[in-house]
Short mmCIF file of N, CA and C in Angstrom, two decimals:
data_model
loop_
_atom_site.label_atom_id
_atom_site.label_comp_id
_atom_site.label_asym_id
_atom_site.label_seq_id
_atom_site.Cartn_x
_atom_site.Cartn_y
_atom_site.Cartn_z
N MET N 18 12.15 -1.83 12.94
CA MET N 18 10.93 -1.56 12.08
C MET N 18 10.82 0.17 11.75
N ASN N 19 11.12 0.67 10.90
CA ASN N 19 11.39 1.97 10.41
C ASN N 19 10.17 2.66 9.70
N ASP N 20 9.47 3.79 10.41
CA ASP N 20 8.37 4.32 9.86
C ASP N 20 8.66 6.11 9.55
N VAL N 21 9.75 6.16 9.14
CA VAL N 21 10.19 7.45 8.81
C VAL N 21 9.21 8.19 7.73
N VAL N 22 8.89 9.34 8.14
CA VAL N 22 7.94 10.19 7.31
C VAL N 22 8.98 10.68 6.24
N THR N 23 8.70 10.57 4.71
CA THR N 23 9.37 11.35 3.95
C THR N 23 8.71 11.83 2.54
N GLY N 24 8.72 13.16 2.60
CA GLY N 24 7.84 13.94 1.76
C GLY N 24 6.55 13.72 2.06
N ARG N 25 5.62 13.76 1.19
CA ARG N 25 4.09 13.87 1.16
C ARG N 25 3.63 12.34 1.54
N GLY N 26 3.07 12.09 2.46
CA GLY N 26 2.56 10.81 2.72
C GLY N 26 3.70 10.12 3.55
N PHE N 27 3.47 8.80 4.01
CA PHE N 27 4.37 8.07 4.57
C PHE N 27 4.85 6.85 3.85
N ARG N 28 6.05 6.50 4.06
CA ARG N 28 6.61 5.67 3.48
C ARG N 28 5.98 4.05 3.75
N PRO N 29 5.38 4.11 4.96
CA PRO N 29 4.56 2.56 5.25
C PRO N 29 3.28 2.83 4.23
N ALA N 30 2.74 3.81 3.72
CA ALA N 30 1.80 3.87 2.79
C ALA N 30 2.25 3.05 1.48
N ARG N 31 3.47 3.78 0.86
CA ARG N 31 4.06 3.11 -0.33
C ARG N 31 4.29 1.79 -0.08
N ARG N 32 4.83 1.26 1.12
CA ARG N 32 5.41 -0.20 1.37
C ARG N 32 4.24 -1.04 1.33
N LEU N 33 2.99 -0.40 1.88
CA LEU N 33 1.72 -1.19 1.88
C LEU N 33 1.44 -1.44 0.43
N VAL N 34 1.27 -0.67 -0.48
CA VAL N 34 0.94 -0.54 -1.83
C VAL N 34 1.82 -1.55 -2.45
N GLU N 35 3.10 -1.30 -2.32
CA GLU N 35 4.04 -2.43 -3.10
C GLU N 35 3.54 -3.74 -2.63
N LEU N 36 3.51 -4.13 -1.35
CA LEU N 36 3.54 -5.31 -0.84
C LEU N 36 1.92 -5.99 -1.41
N ALA N 37 0.99 -5.04 -1.38
CA ALA N 37 -0.44 -5.61 -1.81
C ALA N 37 -0.16 -5.91 -3.07
N ASN N 38 0.54 -5.11 -4.06
CA ASN N 38 0.50 -5.35 -5.50
C ASN N 38 1.38 -6.62 -5.98
N ALA N 39 2.44 -6.72 -4.91
CA ALA N 39 3.38 -7.99 -4.98
C ALA N 39 2.64 -9.41 -4.75
N LEU N 40 1.76 -9.31 -3.56
CA LEU N 40 1.03 -10.44 -3.24
C LEU N 40 -0.25 -10.83 -4.05
N ARG N 41 -0.52 -9.73 -4.81
CA ARG N 41 -1.85 -9.99 -5.79
C ARG N 41 -1.16 -10.77 -6.98
N ALA N 42 0.18 -10.55 -7.34
CA ALA N 42 0.65 -10.87 -8.39
C ALA N 42 1.10 -12.45 -7.94
N GLU N 43 1.66 -12.54 -6.77
CA GLU N 43 2.12 -13.93 -6.37
C GLU N 43 1.85 -13.96 -4.81
N PRO N 44 0.46 -14.89 -4.41
CA PRO N 44 -0.05 -14.95 -3.32
C PRO N 44 0.77 -15.56 -2.40
N GLU N 45 1.80 -16.33 -2.70
CA GLU N 45 2.46 -17.08 -1.63
C GLU N 45 4.01 -16.65 -1.92
N LEU N 46 4.14 -15.04 -2.04
CA LEU N 46 5.44 -14.87 -2.28
C LEU N 46 6.55 -15.17 -1.10
N PRO N 47 7.64 -15.56 -1.65
CA PRO N 47 8.35 -16.40 -0.61
C PRO N 47 9.06 -15.38 0.49
N ARG N 48 9.32 -15.74 1.38
CA ARG N 48 10.02 -15.17 2.71
C ARG N 48 10.99 -14.25 2.31
N GLU N 49 11.91 -14.77 1.48
CA GLU N 49 13.17 -14.27 0.96
C GLU N 49 12.65 -12.70 0.12
N GLU N 50 11.80 -12.75 -0.64
CA GLU N 50 11.31 -11.71 -1.45
C GLU N 50 10.40 -10.73 -0.74
N LEU N 51 9.74 -11.18 0.47
CA LEU N 51 9.07 -10.18 1.33
C LEU N 51 10.14 -9.51 2.04
N ALA N 52 11.27 -10.05 2.60
CA ALA N 52 12.25 -9.52 3.29
C ALA N 52 12.80 -8.39 2.33
N GLY N 53 13.29 -8.64 1.18
CA GLY N 53 14.00 -7.83 0.20
C GLY N 53 13.06 -6.41 0.17
N LEU N 54 11.62 -6.74 -0.02
CA LEU N 54 10.83 -5.69 -0.45
C LEU N 54 10.81 -4.82 0.90
N LEU N 55 10.80 -5.34 2.27
CA LEU N 55 10.79 -4.78 3.22
C LEU N 55 12.19 -3.89 3.25
N VAL N 56 12.96 -4.38 3.25
CA VAL N 56 14.74 -3.64 2.90
C VAL N 56 14.51 -2.61 2.32
N ARG N 57 14.00 -2.70 1.11
CA ARG N 57 13.81 -1.68 0.04
C ARG N 57 13.15 -0.52 0.76
N HIS N 58 12.14 -0.66 1.66
CA HIS N 58 11.35 0.30 2.29
C HIS N 58 11.95 0.89 3.64
N GLY N 59 13.16 0.53 3.84
CA GLY N 59 14.00 0.92 5.02
C GLY N 59 14.14 0.03 6.13
N GLU N 60 13.48 -1.05 6.20
CA GLU N 60 13.97 -2.11 7.31
C GLU N 60 15.31 -2.41 7.14
N ARG N 61 16.09 -2.93 8.21
CA ARG N 61 17.44 -3.40 8.22
C ARG N 61 17.71 -4.84 7.88
N PRO N 62 18.42 -5.01 7.24
CA PRO N 62 18.55 -6.63 6.59
C PRO N 62 18.79 -7.43 7.86
N GLU N 63 19.44 -7.05 8.87
CA GLU N 63 19.70 -7.88 10.17
C GLU N 63 18.50 -8.06 10.90
N ASP N 64 17.29 -7.20 10.77
CA ASP N 64 16.13 -7.47 11.49
C ASP N 64 15.15 -8.38 10.67
N LEU N 65 15.66 -8.73 9.44
CA LEU N 65 14.89 -9.69 8.35
C LEU N 65 15.53 -11.07 8.02
N THR N 66 16.54 -11.35 9.02
CA THR N 66 17.09 -12.72 8.76
C THR N 66 16.03 -13.83 8.94
N GLU N 67 16.57 -15.09 8.50
CA GLU N 67 15.58 -16.26 8.60
C GLU N 67 15.14 -16.42 10.13
N GLU N 68 16.24 -16.03 10.92
CA GLU N 68 15.92 -16.23 12.47
C GLU N 68 14.86 -15.08 12.83
N ALA N 69 15.25 -13.94 12.62
CA ALA N 69 14.35 -12.72 13.09
C ALA N 69 12.93 -12.61 12.25
N PHE N 70 13.02 -13.18 11.14
CA PHE N 70 11.57 -12.98 10.29
C PHE N 70 11.50 -14.45 9.64
N PRO N 71 11.25 -15.50 10.32
CA PRO N 71 10.88 -16.68 9.81
C PRO N 71 9.87 -17.00 9.23
N PRO N 72 9.71 -18.27 8.50
CA PRO N 72 8.60 -18.49 7.38
C PRO N 72 7.15 -18.31 8.08
N ALA N 73 7.09 -18.50 9.37
CA ALA N 73 5.69 -18.30 10.10
C ALA N 73 5.44 -16.97 10.12
N CYS N 74 6.46 -16.06 10.29
CA CYS N 74 6.08 -14.46 10.25
C CYS N 74 5.88 -14.01 9.02
N ALA N 75 6.48 -14.65 7.83
CA ALA N 75 6.21 -14.35 6.50
C ALA N 75 4.81 -14.54 6.28
N ALA N 76 4.38 -15.73 6.60
CA ALA N 76 3.14 -16.19 6.42
C ALA N 76 2.02 -15.23 7.08
N GLU N 77 2.28 -14.82 8.44
CA GLU N 77 1.35 -14.00 9.13
C GLU N 77 1.29 -12.70 8.46
N LEU N 78 2.62 -12.13 7.91
CA LEU N 78 2.48 -10.87 7.19
C LEU N 78 1.70 -10.89 6.05
N ARG N 79 1.84 -11.95 5.23
CA ARG N 79 0.93 -12.01 4.04
C ARG N 79 -0.44 -12.07 4.47
N SER N 80 -0.92 -12.47 5.45
CA SER N 80 -2.29 -12.46 6.02
C SER N 80 -2.56 -10.89 6.23
N ALA N 81 -1.66 -10.31 7.07
CA ALA N 81 -1.89 -8.91 7.57
C ALA N 81 -2.04 -7.94 6.08
N VAL N 82 -1.03 -8.47 5.15
CA VAL N 82 -1.40 -7.45 3.85
C VAL N 82 -2.56 -7.59 3.15
N ALA N 83 -3.25 -8.88 3.37
CA ALA N 83 -4.67 -9.09 2.91
C ALA N 83 -5.81 -8.30 3.35
N ARG N 84 -5.53 -8.15 4.68
CA ARG N 84 -6.34 -7.50 5.39
C ARG N 84 -6.33 -6.08 5.15
N MET N 85 -5.25 -5.64 4.99
CA MET N 85 -5.01 -3.94 4.66
C MET N 85 -5.56 -3.88 3.11
N THR N 86 -5.31 -4.98 2.16
CA THR N 86 -5.79 -4.80 0.89
C THR N 86 -7.35 -4.53 0.93
N ALA N 87 -7.90 -5.01 1.56
CA ALA N 87 -9.38 -4.73 1.88
C ALA N 87 -9.43 -3.13 1.93
N VAL N 88 -8.85 -2.56 2.67
CA VAL N 88 -8.97 -1.20 3.00
C VAL N 88 -8.60 -0.33 1.79
N LEU N 89 -7.52 -1.19 1.10
CA LEU N 89 -7.06 -0.15 -0.24
C LEU N 89 -8.05 -0.40 -1.18
N ALA N 90 -8.94 -1.42 -1.24
CA ALA N 90 -9.89 -1.66 -2.23
C ALA N 90 -11.25 -0.81 -1.85
N GLU N 91 -11.35 -0.41 -0.62
CA GLU N 91 -12.66 0.59 -0.35
C GLU N 91 -12.44 1.96 -0.65
N THR N 92 -13.62 2.22 -1.45
CA THR N 92 -13.62 3.57 -2.12
C THR N 92 -14.45 4.34 -1.36
N ASP N 93 -15.29 3.83 -0.28
CA ASP N 93 -16.10 4.86 0.30
C ASP N 93 -15.17 5.26 1.92
N THR N 94 -15.15 6.59 1.80
CA THR N 94 -14.24 7.08 2.89
C THR N 94 -14.65 6.77 4.41
N GLY N 95 -15.85 6.94 4.43
CA GLY N 95 -16.59 6.36 5.80
C GLY N 95 -16.36 5.09 6.22
N ARG N 96 -16.09 4.14 5.24
CA ARG N 96 -16.12 2.79 5.52
C ARG N 96 -14.59 2.38 5.65
N ALA N 97 -13.92 3.27 4.73
CA ALA N 97 -12.37 3.26 5.00
C ALA N 97 -11.92 3.71 6.70
N ALA N 98 -12.61 4.92 6.69
CA ALA N 98 -12.37 5.44 8.24
C ALA N 98 -12.64 4.24 9.12
N ARG N 99 -13.87 3.76 9.17
CA ARG N 99 -14.30 2.92 10.19
C ARG N 99 -13.39 1.55 10.24
N ALA N 100 -12.63 1.09 8.90
CA ALA N 100 -11.85 -0.03 8.73
C ALA N 100 -10.50 0.32 9.68
N LEU N 101 -10.10 1.59 9.20
CA LEU N 101 -8.80 1.86 9.77
C LEU N 101 -8.84 2.16 11.56
N ASN N 102 -9.96 2.77 11.86
CA ASN N 102 -10.35 2.78 13.46
C ASN N 102 -10.42 1.70 13.94
N GLY N 103 -10.83 0.45 13.15
CA GLY N 103 -10.91 -0.85 14.07
C GLY N 103 -9.32 -1.46 14.11
N ILE N 104 -8.68 -1.38 12.89
CA ILE N 104 -7.34 -1.83 13.17
C ILE N 104 -6.45 -0.96 14.04
N LEU N 105 -6.47 0.07 14.10
CA LEU N 105 -5.70 1.08 15.29
C LEU N 105 -6.12 0.58 16.46
N ALA N 106 -7.32 0.27 16.56
CA ALA N 106 -8.05 -0.03 17.99
C ALA N 106 -7.34 -1.48 18.46
N GLU N 107 -7.39 -2.34 17.54
CA GLU N 107 -6.90 -3.72 17.75
C GLU N 107 -5.62 -3.68 18.08
N CYS N 108 -4.62 -2.83 17.53
CA CYS N 108 -3.12 -2.80 17.49
C CYS N 108 -2.64 -2.15 18.77
N GLY N 109 -3.67 -1.52 19.27
CA GLY N 109 -3.25 -0.64 20.73
C GLY N 109 -3.21 0.83 20.35
N ALA N 110 -2.87 1.15 19.26
CA ALA N 110 -2.92 2.73 18.62
C ALA N 110 -2.68 3.67 19.85
N ARG N 111 -1.60 3.56 20.61
CA ARG N 111 -1.11 4.39 21.59
C ARG N 111 0.18 5.04 20.98
N PRO N 112 0.17 6.13 20.36
CA PRO N 112 1.24 6.98 19.60
C PRO N 112 2.31 7.05 20.61
N ARG N 113 3.55 6.70 20.17
CA ARG N 113 4.77 6.54 20.76
C ARG N 113 6.07 7.09 19.99
N LEU N 114 6.90 7.46 20.41
CA LEU N 114 8.38 8.00 19.57
C LEU N 114 9.31 7.12 20.05
N THR N 115 9.91 6.48 18.84
CA THR N 115 11.06 5.57 19.17
C THR N 115 12.16 5.72 18.19
N ASP N 116 13.42 5.45 18.39
CA ASP N 116 14.61 5.31 17.66
C ASP N 116 15.08 4.00 17.73
N HIS N 117 14.36 2.99 18.18
CA HIS N 117 15.01 1.46 18.15
C HIS N 117 16.17 1.28 18.87
N GLY N 118 16.29 2.09 19.98
CA GLY N 118 17.64 1.86 20.71
C GLY N 118 18.79 2.80 19.85
N GLY N 119 18.47 3.68 19.16
CA GLY N 119 19.42 4.47 18.54
C GLY N 119 19.85 4.24 17.09
N ARG N 120 19.04 2.90 16.38
CA ARG N 120 19.31 2.41 15.28
C ARG N 120 18.83 3.11 14.27
N HIS N 121 17.72 4.04 14.47
CA HIS N 121 16.88 4.70 13.45
C HIS N 121 16.75 6.17 13.99
N PRO N 122 16.49 7.01 13.14
CA PRO N 122 16.05 8.37 13.60
C PRO N 122 14.72 8.28 14.39
N TRP N 123 14.38 9.04 15.42
CA TRP N 123 13.12 9.30 15.98
C TRP N 123 11.96 9.11 14.90
N HIS N 124 10.87 8.38 15.25
CA HIS N 124 9.88 8.43 14.41
C HIS N 124 8.66 7.86 15.26
N LEU N 125 7.54 8.06 14.64
CA LEU N 125 6.26 7.71 15.36
C LEU N 125 5.65 6.26 15.04
N HIS N 126 5.35 5.34 16.30
CA HIS N 126 4.88 4.32 16.27
C HIS N 126 3.55 4.25 16.96
N VAL N 127 2.72 3.23 16.35
CA VAL N 127 1.43 2.96 17.17
C VAL N 127 1.11 1.67 17.51
N ASP N 128 2.08 0.74 17.29
CA ASP N 128 2.12 -0.66 17.64
C ASP N 128 2.18 -0.80 19.32
N ARG N 129 1.77 -1.82 19.55
CA ARG N 129 1.77 -2.03 21.35
C ARG N 129 3.31 -1.57 22.01
N ASP N 130 4.33 -2.00 21.54
CA ASP N 130 5.62 -1.80 22.28
C ASP N 130 6.60 -2.31 21.35
N GLU N 131 7.71 -2.11 21.89
CA GLU N 131 9.06 -2.38 21.07
C GLU N 131 9.22 -3.84 20.82
N ASP N 132 8.42 -4.83 21.53
CA ASP N 132 8.39 -6.16 21.05
C ASP N 132 7.15 -6.47 20.45
N ALA N 133 6.43 -5.82 19.74
CA ALA N 133 5.50 -6.04 18.92
C ALA N 133 5.76 -6.84 17.77
N GLY N 134 5.23 -7.81 17.40
CA GLY N 134 5.58 -8.81 16.36
C GLY N 134 5.24 -7.89 15.00
N TRP N 135 5.55 -8.75 13.93
CA TRP N 135 5.80 -7.99 12.44
C TRP N 135 4.21 -7.63 12.12
N VAL N 136 3.29 -8.64 12.48
CA VAL N 136 2.02 -8.39 11.99
C VAL N 136 1.28 -7.10 12.73
N ASP N 137 1.36 -7.17 14.10
CA ASP N 137 1.05 -5.87 14.96
C ASP N 137 1.68 -4.51 14.32
N TRP N 138 3.08 -4.61 14.13
CA TRP N 138 3.60 -3.46 13.37
C TRP N 138 3.22 -3.21 12.13
N PHE N 139 3.06 -4.00 11.12
CA PHE N 139 2.60 -3.93 9.99
C PHE N 139 1.30 -3.17 10.06
N LEU N 140 0.36 -3.91 10.70
CA LEU N 140 -1.03 -3.41 10.57
C LEU N 140 -1.10 -1.92 11.21
N ALA N 141 -0.41 -1.97 12.33
CA ALA N 141 -0.66 -0.32 13.20
C ALA N 141 0.21 0.57 11.92
N ALA N 142 1.15 0.29 11.60
CA ALA N 142 1.89 1.36 10.71
C ALA N 142 1.30 1.69 9.47
N SER N 143 0.82 0.62 8.85
CA SER N 143 -0.25 0.82 7.68
C SER N 143 -1.39 1.46 8.05
N ALA N 144 -2.19 1.17 8.98
CA ALA N 144 -3.27 1.95 9.20
C ALA N 144 -3.11 3.43 9.45
N LEU N 145 -2.05 3.54 10.47
CA LEU N 145 -1.73 5.14 10.77
C LEU N 145 -1.57 5.82 9.32
N ALA N 146 -0.50 5.21 8.47
CA ALA N 146 -0.32 5.99 7.34
C ALA N 146 -1.38 6.22 6.56
N LEU N 147 -2.41 5.14 6.15
CA LEU N 147 -3.60 5.51 5.70
C LEU N 147 -4.40 6.66 6.21
N ALA N 148 -4.72 6.50 7.64
CA ALA N 148 -5.16 7.36 8.43
C ALA N 148 -4.69 8.83 8.11
N GLN N 149 -3.65 8.97 8.05
CA GLN N 149 -3.12 10.33 7.94
C GLN N 149 -3.21 10.97 6.42
N ILE N 150 -3.14 9.86 5.64
CA ILE N 150 -3.60 10.37 4.16
C ILE N 150 -5.03 10.67 4.12
N LEU N 151 -5.77 9.77 4.57
CA LEU N 151 -7.20 10.26 4.67
C LEU N 151 -7.57 11.59 5.34
N THR N 152 -6.82 11.77 6.48
CA THR N 152 -7.14 13.36 7.12
C THR N 152 -6.59 14.37 6.16
N GLU N 153 -5.55 14.11 5.55
CA GLU N 153 -4.82 15.30 5.04
C GLU N 153 -5.61 15.65 3.63
N TYR N 154 -6.12 14.63 2.89
CA TYR N 154 -6.88 14.77 1.80
C TYR N 154 -8.36 14.88 1.94
N GLY N 155 -8.98 14.18 2.94
CA GLY N 155 -10.27 14.41 3.26
C GLY N 155 -11.13 13.33 2.57
N ARG N 156 -10.52 12.39 2.12
CA ARG N 156 -10.85 11.25 1.55
C ARG N 156 -10.05 9.91 1.17
N ALA N 157 -10.54 8.91 0.83
CA ALA N 157 -9.64 7.76 0.96
C ALA N 157 -8.75 8.09 -0.58
N ALA N 158 -7.61 8.34 -0.29
CA ALA N 158 -6.65 9.03 -1.35
C ALA N 158 -5.72 7.56 -1.87
N TRP N 159 -6.44 6.69 -2.37
CA TRP N 159 -5.81 5.46 -2.87
C TRP N 159 -6.83 4.77 -3.39
N GLY N 160 -6.55 3.86 -4.09
CA GLY N 160 -7.51 3.01 -5.07
C GLY N 160 -7.11 2.02 -5.86
N GLU N 161 -7.92 1.14 -6.39
CA GLU N 161 -7.60 -0.16 -7.33
C GLU N 161 -7.86 0.48 -8.88
N CYS N 162 -6.83 0.24 -9.68
CA CYS N 162 -7.08 0.80 -10.82
C CYS N 162 -8.17 0.50 -11.61
N ALA N 163 -8.64 1.50 -12.43
CA ALA N 163 -9.97 1.04 -13.16
C ALA N 163 -9.62 0.55 -14.56
N ALA N 164 -8.36 0.51 -14.84
CA ALA N 164 -8.25 -0.03 -16.18
C ALA N 164 -8.68 -1.45 -16.43
N PRO N 165 -9.17 -1.76 -17.61
CA PRO N 165 -9.37 -3.24 -17.82
C PRO N 165 -8.16 -3.96 -17.82
N GLY N 166 -8.24 -5.10 -17.05
CA GLY N 166 -7.13 -6.09 -16.97
C GLY N 166 -6.10 -5.73 -16.01
N CYS N 167 -6.40 -4.56 -15.45
CA CYS N 167 -5.39 -4.09 -14.29
C CYS N 167 -5.96 -4.18 -12.91
N SER N 168 -5.48 -4.52 -11.88
CA SER N 168 -6.09 -4.40 -10.44
C SER N 168 -5.08 -3.74 -9.54
N ALA N 169 -3.99 -3.06 -10.30
CA ALA N 169 -3.03 -2.66 -9.09
C ALA N 169 -3.41 -1.36 -8.34
N PHE N 170 -3.10 -1.56 -7.16
CA PHE N 170 -3.35 -0.44 -6.23
C PHE N 170 -2.40 0.76 -6.15
N TYR N 171 -2.71 1.97 -5.97
CA TYR N 171 -2.19 3.00 -6.04
C TYR N 171 -2.44 4.01 -4.91
N LEU N 172 -1.52 4.91 -4.65
CA LEU N 172 -2.01 6.00 -3.88
C LEU N 172 -2.18 7.21 -4.60
N ASP N 173 -3.18 7.93 -4.23
CA ASP N 173 -3.65 9.30 -5.10
C ASP N 173 -3.06 10.41 -4.26
N THR N 174 -1.80 10.82 -3.97
CA THR N 174 -1.54 11.73 -3.14
C THR N 174 -0.81 13.10 -3.96
N GLY N 175 -1.06 13.03 -4.94
CA GLY N 175 -0.57 14.13 -5.96
C GLY N 175 -1.75 15.16 -6.15
N PRO N 176 -1.25 16.44 -6.97
CA PRO N 176 -2.02 17.40 -7.26
C PRO N 176 -3.17 16.90 -8.04
N GLY N 177 -4.08 17.79 -8.11
CA GLY N 177 -5.17 17.61 -9.14
C GLY N 177 -6.37 16.69 -8.68
N SER N 178 -7.37 16.51 -9.76
CA SER N 178 -8.47 15.78 -9.19
C SER N 178 -8.13 14.18 -8.90
N ALA N 179 -9.11 13.41 -8.46
CA ALA N 179 -8.85 12.27 -7.98
C ALA N 179 -8.44 11.23 -9.18
N ARG N 180 -7.64 10.35 -8.98
CA ARG N 180 -7.04 9.31 -9.97
C ARG N 180 -8.09 8.25 -9.94
N ARG N 181 -7.83 7.74 -11.32
CA ARG N 181 -8.66 6.24 -11.25
C ARG N 181 -7.80 5.17 -11.57
N TYR N 182 -6.60 5.58 -12.17
CA TYR N 182 -5.62 4.60 -12.77
C TYR N 182 -4.33 4.56 -11.85
N CYS N 183 -3.63 3.41 -12.07
CA CYS N 183 -2.28 3.37 -11.27
C CYS N 183 -1.17 4.01 -11.97
N SER N 184 -1.51 4.24 -13.28
CA SER N 184 -0.59 4.73 -14.06
C SER N 184 -0.91 5.77 -15.27
N ALA N 185 -0.14 6.36 -15.60
CA ALA N 185 -0.44 7.20 -17.17
C ALA N 185 -0.70 6.21 -18.22
N THR N 186 0.01 5.15 -17.98
CA THR N 186 0.05 3.96 -19.27
C THR N 186 -1.43 3.63 -19.25
N CYS N 187 -1.62 2.97 -17.86
CA CYS N 187 -3.11 2.60 -17.80
C CYS N 187 -4.33 3.47 -17.95
N ALA N 188 -4.10 4.70 -17.69
CA ALA N 188 -5.11 5.93 -18.15
C ALA N 188 -5.12 5.91 -19.52
N SER N 189 -3.94 6.06 -20.22
CA SER N 189 -3.86 6.29 -21.71
C SER N 189 -4.59 5.08 -22.51
N ARG N 190 -4.39 3.70 -21.94
CA ARG N 190 -4.82 2.63 -22.73
C ARG N 190 -6.58 2.62 -22.58
N ALA N 191 -7.13 2.96 -21.45
CA ALA N 191 -8.38 3.24 -21.04
C ALA N 191 -9.04 4.05 -21.99
N ARG N 192 -8.30 5.28 -22.22
CA ARG N 192 -8.92 6.24 -22.89
C ARG N 192 -9.00 5.87 -24.42
N VAL N 193 -7.90 5.11 -24.92
CA VAL N 193 -7.82 4.86 -26.46
C VAL N 193 -8.93 3.57 -26.55
N THR N 194 -8.99 2.72 -25.41
CA THR N 194 -9.95 1.87 -25.71
C THR N 194 -11.37 2.37 -25.61
N ALA N 195 -11.79 3.29 -24.76
CA ALA N 195 -13.07 3.98 -24.92
C ALA N 195 -13.31 4.66 -26.01
N HIS N 196 -12.46 5.56 -26.54
CA HIS N 196 -12.39 6.17 -27.86
C HIS N 196 -12.66 5.21 -28.97
N ARG N 197 -11.99 3.96 -29.30
CA ARG N 197 -12.39 3.01 -30.22
C ARG N 197 -13.91 2.29 -29.98
N ARG N 198 -14.25 2.04 -28.90
CA ARG N 198 -15.45 1.46 -28.58
C ARG N 198 -16.73 2.58 -29.28
N ARG N 199 -16.54 3.84 -28.78
CA ARG N 199 -17.07 4.93 -29.30
C ARG N 199 -17.25 4.91 -30.65
N ARG N 200 -16.12 4.93 -31.28
CA ARG N 200 -16.18 4.80 -32.76
C ARG N 200 -16.80 3.66 -33.69
N ARG N 201 -16.65 2.46 -32.93
CA ARG N 201 -17.35 1.31 -33.27
C ARG N 201 -18.76 1.40 -33.18
N GLU N 202 -19.37 2.11 -32.09
CA GLU N 202 -20.57 2.24 -31.67
C GLU N 202 -21.38 3.00 -32.58
N ASP N 203 -20.59 4.12 -33.18
CA ASP N 203 -20.95 5.42 -33.92
C ASP N 203 -20.99 4.77 -35.42
N GLY N 204 -20.58 3.48 -35.72
CA GLY N 204 -20.26 2.85 -36.97
C GLY N 204 -19.28 3.58 -37.88
N ARG N 205 -18.06 4.18 -37.09
CA ARG N 205 -17.07 4.72 -37.93
C ARG N 205 -15.91 3.83 -37.76
N GLY N 206 -15.75 2.74 -37.08
CA GLY N 206 -14.66 1.91 -36.84
C GLY N 206 -13.42 2.43 -36.43
N ASP N 207 -12.42 1.42 -36.34
CA ASP N 207 -11.34 2.08 -35.94
C ASP N 207 -10.75 2.98 -36.98
N PRO N 208 -9.80 3.72 -36.55
CA PRO N 208 -9.14 4.93 -37.50
C PRO N 208 -8.11 4.17 -38.34
N PRO N 209 -7.98 4.70 -39.76
CA PRO N 209 -6.98 3.72 -40.71
C PRO N 209 -5.47 3.55 -39.70
N GLY N 210 -5.08 2.59 -39.93
CA GLY N 210 -3.77 2.00 -39.45
C GLY N 210 -3.99 1.38 -38.33
N ARG N 211 -5.10 1.18 -37.57
CA ARG N 211 -5.02 0.81 -36.13
C ARG N 211 -5.89 -0.47 -36.07
N ARG N 212 -5.85 -1.31 -37.07
CA ARG N 212 -6.76 -2.51 -36.98
C ARG N 212 -5.58 -3.66 -36.45
#
C-alpha cells in the first residue's frame, strides 16, 4: 500500500477523488475495477489479487470511500478538519515510515501497522492527504462541482482563487447557462443561432 508524495498534494487525495467519483457513477463498482483503479494509483497488482483483496474487502473499501466522500462534500473548513481528526484518531494516526519490506520507496503511513486492513489503510491515507492539503491551503481545498447536472468531486490545489467546478468544461457550461438565463430574464432571448 503505497502513499508516495508526487508533486503538489498527495497521490492518495487524487486516488480518493477518483474512487469517490467512480463509486458515485457505479455504487457497486466490481472488485476487479476497484483493484484496477488502485493499481493505476500505484498499488502493486500482486497486492490486489482476489485472495489478497477479496470481494468482502472490496465491499468494505466501498463503505470507506463513502465515508470519505462526506468529507469531500464538506465545504466548511472547521467541520472538515474535525471530521478528518476523528478519522485519524480512529485509525491510530501514529506517523511511521515504511518501505513495505523494500518493495516501495520510503513513505509516510498513519495506519496502525503493516498488517492494517484495506479500510484502515485507505481511511488513514486519505485523511492524512486531505489534512495535509487543508494545512497547506488553509481551507478545504476540494469540493463538489457546482455545475447543474454534475456532482463530480475535485481537488482545488492549483493557483488562483478557489474553484467551484470540476473542469473548465463544467465552468464554461455554467457561465453560458447563466448568461442565457440573464438574457431571457432581460427579455433579450438567446443570441441568434443559439436556439
